[in-house]
PDB file of C-alpha atoms in Angstrom:
ATOM      1  CA  MET A   1      50.645  17.713   4.686  1.00 60.00           C
ATOM      2  CA  ALA A   2      47.164  16.847   2.757  1.00 63.00           C
ATOM      3  CA  GLU A   3      45.253  18.852   1.658  1.00 61.00           C
ATOM      4  CA  LYS A   4      41.089  19.117   2.281  1.00 61.00           C
ATOM      5  CA  LYS A   5      38.243  19.562   0.183  1.00 58.00           C
ATOM      6  CA  SER A   6      35.784  22.364   1.753  1.00 59.00           C
ATOM      7  CA  ALA A   7      33.516  21.363   0.200  1.00 67.00           C
ATOM      8  CA  THR A   8      31.976  18.740  -1.985  1.00 78.00           C
ATOM      9  CA  SER A   9      29.779  18.991  -4.926  1.00 81.00           C
ATOM     10  CA  ARG A  10      26.704  17.530  -3.740  1.00 84.00           C
ATOM     11  CA  LYS A  11      23.703  17.031  -7.024  1.00 84.00           C
ATOM     12  CA  LYS A  12      20.920  18.785  -5.225  1.00 82.00           C
ATOM     13  CA  LYS A  13      17.723  16.160  -4.595  1.00 78.00           C
ATOM     14  CA  ILE A  14      14.832  16.857  -6.900  1.00 79.00           C
ATOM     15  CA  LYS A  15      10.893  16.395  -5.806  1.00 77.00           C
ATOM     16  CA  ARG A  16       9.725  15.126  -8.290  1.00 81.00           C
ATOM     17  CA  GLN A  17       6.525  15.815  -9.683  1.00 89.00           C
ATOM     18  CA  VAL A  18       3.740  12.740 -10.424  1.00 90.00           C
ATOM     19  CA  THR A  19       0.550  13.149 -11.850  1.00 93.00           C
ATOM     20  CA  THR A  20      -1.330  10.377 -12.165  1.00 96.00           C
ATOM     21  CA  GLY A  21      -1.062   6.961 -10.417  1.00 96.00           C
ATOM     22  CA  LYS A  22      -1.774   3.927  -8.895  1.00 97.00           C
ATOM     23  CA  ALA A  23      -3.143   3.117  -5.489  1.00 97.00           C
ATOM     24  CA  PHE A  24      -2.799   0.045  -4.696  1.00 98.00           C
ATOM     25  CA  ILE A  25      -4.344  -1.515  -0.800  1.00 98.00           C
ATOM     26  CA  HIS A  26      -3.772  -4.626   0.540  1.00 97.00           C
ATOM     27  CA  ALA A  27      -6.303  -5.201   2.712  1.00 97.00           C
ATOM     28  CA  SER A  28      -5.851  -8.363   5.428  1.00 96.00           C
ATOM     29  CA  TYR A  29      -7.121  -9.636   8.385  1.00 96.00           C
ATOM     30  CA  ASN A  30      -4.895  -8.542  10.557  1.00 96.00           C
ATOM     31  CA  ASN A  31      -3.778  -4.980   8.452  1.00 96.00           C
ATOM     32  CA  THR A  32      -4.279  -2.092   5.484  1.00 97.00           C
ATOM     33  CA  ILE A  33      -0.712  -1.125   3.728  1.00 98.00           C
ATOM     34  CA  VAL A  34      -2.116   1.609   0.730  1.00 98.00           C
ATOM     35  CA  THR A  35       0.846   1.941  -1.686  1.00 98.00           C
ATOM     36  CA  ILE A  36       0.820   4.668  -3.938  1.00 97.00           C
ATOM     37  CA  THR A  37       2.889   4.732  -7.231  1.00 96.00           C
ATOM     38  CA  ASP A  38       3.794   6.231 -10.469  1.00 95.00           C
ATOM     39  CA  ASN A  39       3.143   4.509 -13.560  1.00 94.00           C
ATOM     40  CA  ASP A  40       5.346   2.453 -13.793  1.00 94.00           C
ATOM     41  CA  GLY A  41       5.385   0.935 -11.103  1.00 93.00           C
ATOM     42  CA  HIS A  42       7.604   2.126  -8.240  1.00 95.00           C
ATOM     43  CA  PRO A  43       6.305   3.352  -5.562  1.00 96.00           C
ATOM     44  CA  VAL A  44       5.576   6.832  -4.600  1.00 95.00           C
ATOM     45  CA  THR A  45       4.705   6.397  -1.207  1.00 96.00           C
ATOM     46  CA  TRP A  46       3.112   4.194   1.199  1.00 97.00           C
ATOM     47  CA  SER A  47       0.969   3.984   5.015  1.00 97.00           C
ATOM     48  CA  SER A  48      -0.080   0.963   7.161  1.00 97.00           C
ATOM     49  CA  GLY A  49      -2.018   0.513  10.375  1.00 96.00           C
ATOM     50  CA  GLY A  50       0.331   0.428  12.245  1.00 96.00           C
ATOM     51  CA  VAL A  51       1.947   3.652  10.628  1.00 96.00           C
ATOM     52  CA  ILE A  52      -0.328   5.404  11.768  1.00 96.00           C
ATOM     53  CA  GLY A  53       0.268   4.325  15.409  1.00 96.00           C
ATOM     54  CA  TYR A  54      -2.103   1.837  16.189  1.00 96.00           C
ATOM     55  CA  LYS A  55      -0.085  -2.157  17.198  1.00 96.00           C
ATOM     56  CA  GLY A  56      -2.141  -5.102  17.150  1.00 95.00           C
ATOM     57  CA  SER A  57      -6.149  -6.106  16.531  1.00 94.00           C
ATOM     58  CA  ARG A  58      -7.245  -1.727  16.220  1.00 96.00           C
ATOM     59  CA  LYS A  59      -4.524  -2.064  13.493  1.00 96.00           C
ATOM     60  CA  GLY A  60      -7.685  -4.560  10.681  1.00 95.00           C
ATOM     61  CA  THR A  61      -9.892  -2.366  11.854  1.00 96.00           C
ATOM     62  CA  PRO A  62     -11.907  -0.136   8.860  1.00 97.00           C
ATOM     63  CA  TYR A  63     -11.055   3.104  10.225  1.00 97.00           C
ATOM     64  CA  ALA A  64      -7.044   2.278  10.368  1.00 97.00           C
ATOM     65  CA  ALA A  65      -7.277   1.492   7.006  1.00 97.00           C
ATOM     66  CA  GLN A  66      -9.892   4.804   6.468  1.00 97.00           C
ATOM     67  CA  LEU A  67      -6.798   7.287   8.615  1.00 97.00           C
ATOM     68  CA  ALA A  68      -3.736   5.194   6.286  1.00 97.00           C
ATOM     69  CA  ALA A  69      -4.994   5.676   2.828  1.00 97.00           C
ATOM     70  CA  MET A  70      -5.422   9.595   3.657  1.00 97.00           C
ATOM     71  CA  ASP A  71      -1.704   9.624   5.469  1.00 97.00           C
ATOM     72  CA  ALA A  72      -0.762   8.246   1.680  1.00 97.00           C
ATOM     73  CA  ALA A  73      -2.594  10.616  -0.493  1.00 97.00           C
ATOM     74  CA  LYS A  74      -1.574  12.952   1.823  1.00 96.00           C
ATOM     75  CA  LYS A  75       2.043  11.995   0.812  1.00 96.00           C
ATOM     76  CA  ALA A  76       1.447  11.714  -2.037  1.00 96.00           C
ATOM     77  CA  GLN A  77      -0.309  15.073  -2.980  1.00 95.00           C
ATOM     78  CA  GLY A  78       3.071  16.493  -2.842  1.00 94.00           C
ATOM     79  CA  TYR A  79       4.497  15.204  -5.455  1.00 95.00           C
ATOM     80  CA  GLY A  80       2.036  16.297  -7.037  1.00 95.00           C
ATOM     81  CA  MET A  81      -0.218  12.927  -7.432  1.00 95.00           C
ATOM     82  CA  SER A  82      -4.360  14.178  -8.544  1.00 96.00           C
ATOM     83  CA  SER A  83      -6.073  11.056  -9.891  1.00 96.00           C
ATOM     84  CA  VAL A  84      -4.993   7.363  -9.768  1.00 97.00           C
ATOM     85  CA  GLU A  85      -6.617   3.676 -10.725  1.00 97.00           C
ATOM     86  CA  VAL A  86      -7.446   2.068  -7.246  1.00 97.00           C
ATOM     87  CA  VAL A  87      -6.306  -1.991  -7.077  1.00 97.00           C
ATOM     88  CA  VAL A  88      -7.629  -3.318  -4.702  1.00 97.00           C
ATOM     89  CA  ARG A  89      -6.012  -6.547  -2.170  1.00 97.00           C
ATOM     90  CA  GLY A  90      -7.131  -8.753  -0.029  1.00 96.00           C
ATOM     91  CA  THR A  91     -11.029  -9.860   1.924  1.00 94.00           C
ATOM     92  CA  GLY A  92     -10.116  -7.306   4.938  1.00 93.00           C
ATOM     93  CA  ALA A  93     -12.333  -5.023   6.666  1.00 93.00           C
ATOM     94  CA  GLY A  94     -10.515  -2.046   5.287  1.00 93.00           C
ATOM     95  CA  ARG A  95     -11.519  -2.352   1.425  1.00 94.00           C
ATOM     96  CA  GLU A  96     -14.209   0.236   0.961  1.00 96.00           C
ATOM     97  CA  GLN A  97     -12.781   2.327   3.611  1.00 96.00           C
ATOM     98  CA  ALA A  98      -9.588   3.173   2.492  1.00 97.00           C
ATOM     99  CA  ILE A  99     -11.432   3.988  -1.616  1.00 97.00           C
ATOM    100  CA  ARG A 100     -13.656   6.132   0.229  1.00 97.00           C
ATOM    101  CA  ALA A 101     -10.899   7.795   2.370  1.00 97.00           C
ATOM    102  CA  LEU A 102      -8.520   8.167  -1.133  1.00 96.00           C
ATOM    103  CA  GLN A 103     -11.554   9.943  -2.482  1.00 96.00           C
ATOM    104  CA  ALA A 104     -12.300  12.167   0.346  1.00 97.00           C
ATOM    105  CA  SER A 105      -8.963  13.374   0.140  1.00 95.00           C
ATOM    106  CA  GLY A 106      -8.550  14.525  -3.160  1.00 94.00           C
ATOM    107  CA  LEU A 107      -7.629  12.543  -5.386  1.00 95.00           C
ATOM    108  CA  GLN A 108      -9.985  12.076  -8.229  1.00 96.00           C
ATOM    109  CA  VAL A 109      -9.989   7.593  -8.284  1.00 96.00           C
ATOM    110  CA  ARG A 110     -10.784   6.636 -12.226  1.00 97.00           C
ATOM    111  CA  SER A 111     -10.629   3.719 -11.794  1.00 97.00           C
ATOM    112  CA  ILE A 112     -11.614   1.146  -9.108  1.00 97.00           C
ATOM    113  CA  VAL A 113     -10.074  -3.285  -9.544  1.00 97.00           C
ATOM    114  CA  ASP A 114     -10.440  -6.501  -7.141  1.00 96.00           C
ATOM    115  CA  ASP A 115      -7.587  -8.411  -7.563  1.00 94.00           C
ATOM    116  CA  THR A 116      -7.065 -10.741  -5.053  1.00 94.00           C
ATOM    117  CA  PRO A 117      -5.620 -13.420  -5.502  1.00 90.00           C
ATOM    118  CA  THR A 118      -7.561 -16.947  -5.635  1.00 89.00           C
ATOM    119  CA  PRO A 119      -6.462 -20.713  -5.708  1.00 83.00           C
ATOM    120  CA  HIS A 120      -7.394 -22.494  -8.206  1.00 88.00           C
ATOM    121  CA  ASN A 121      -7.693 -25.987  -6.440  1.00 84.00           C
ATOM    122  CA  GLY A 122      -5.010 -24.508  -3.951  1.00 81.00           C
ATOM    123  CA  CYS A 123      -2.239 -26.704  -2.195  1.00 82.00           C
ATOM    124  CA  ARG A 124      -1.686 -30.811  -2.187  1.00 80.00           C
ATOM    125  CA  PRO A 125      -3.960 -31.824   0.993  1.00 79.00           C
ATOM    126  CA  ARG A 126      -2.186 -33.592   3.932  1.00 81.00           C
ATOM    127  CA  LYS A 127      -2.683 -37.829   3.774  1.00 81.00           C
ATOM    128  CA  LYS A 128      -4.924 -38.765   5.517  1.00 77.00           C
ATOM    129  CA  PHE A 129      -4.570 -39.852   9.253  1.00 69.00           C
ATOM    130  CA  ARG A 130      -3.750 -43.370   9.860  1.00 61.00           C
ATOM    131  CA  LYS A 131      -5.159 -44.640  13.229  1.00 67.00           C
ATOM    132  CA  ALA A 132      -2.819 -46.787  14.618  1.00 65.00           C
ATOM    133  CA  VAL A 133      -4.363 -51.009  14.894  1.00 64.00           C
TER     134      VAL A 133
END
């Protein structure tokens, strides 16, 4: 008969401690996503209007962005994070409110950078409409 191994050796998962990081706020018209990373860019935690429990057009409101930022900040503080550099992308309604929520939740905001992508002449326009004669 084959013998059974009674205990498998597993390493205990250690919760990493991250004191500083970056907070990326992606604010679109439909939703606001807050991602908090360490200084190398590896995600520590994230949250959004949908994670909070909102559906549809309510995800794009400033209040949903505030709740998402506070939720992400609370999770990040569980990892020992105390200060962040904020990078904001997009033109949604939750831009300002998400930054204020990060500050109010106890994280020290060291810098704010607006990194909204802008087209440099954009896509090639479609061909002119030809009228049938």
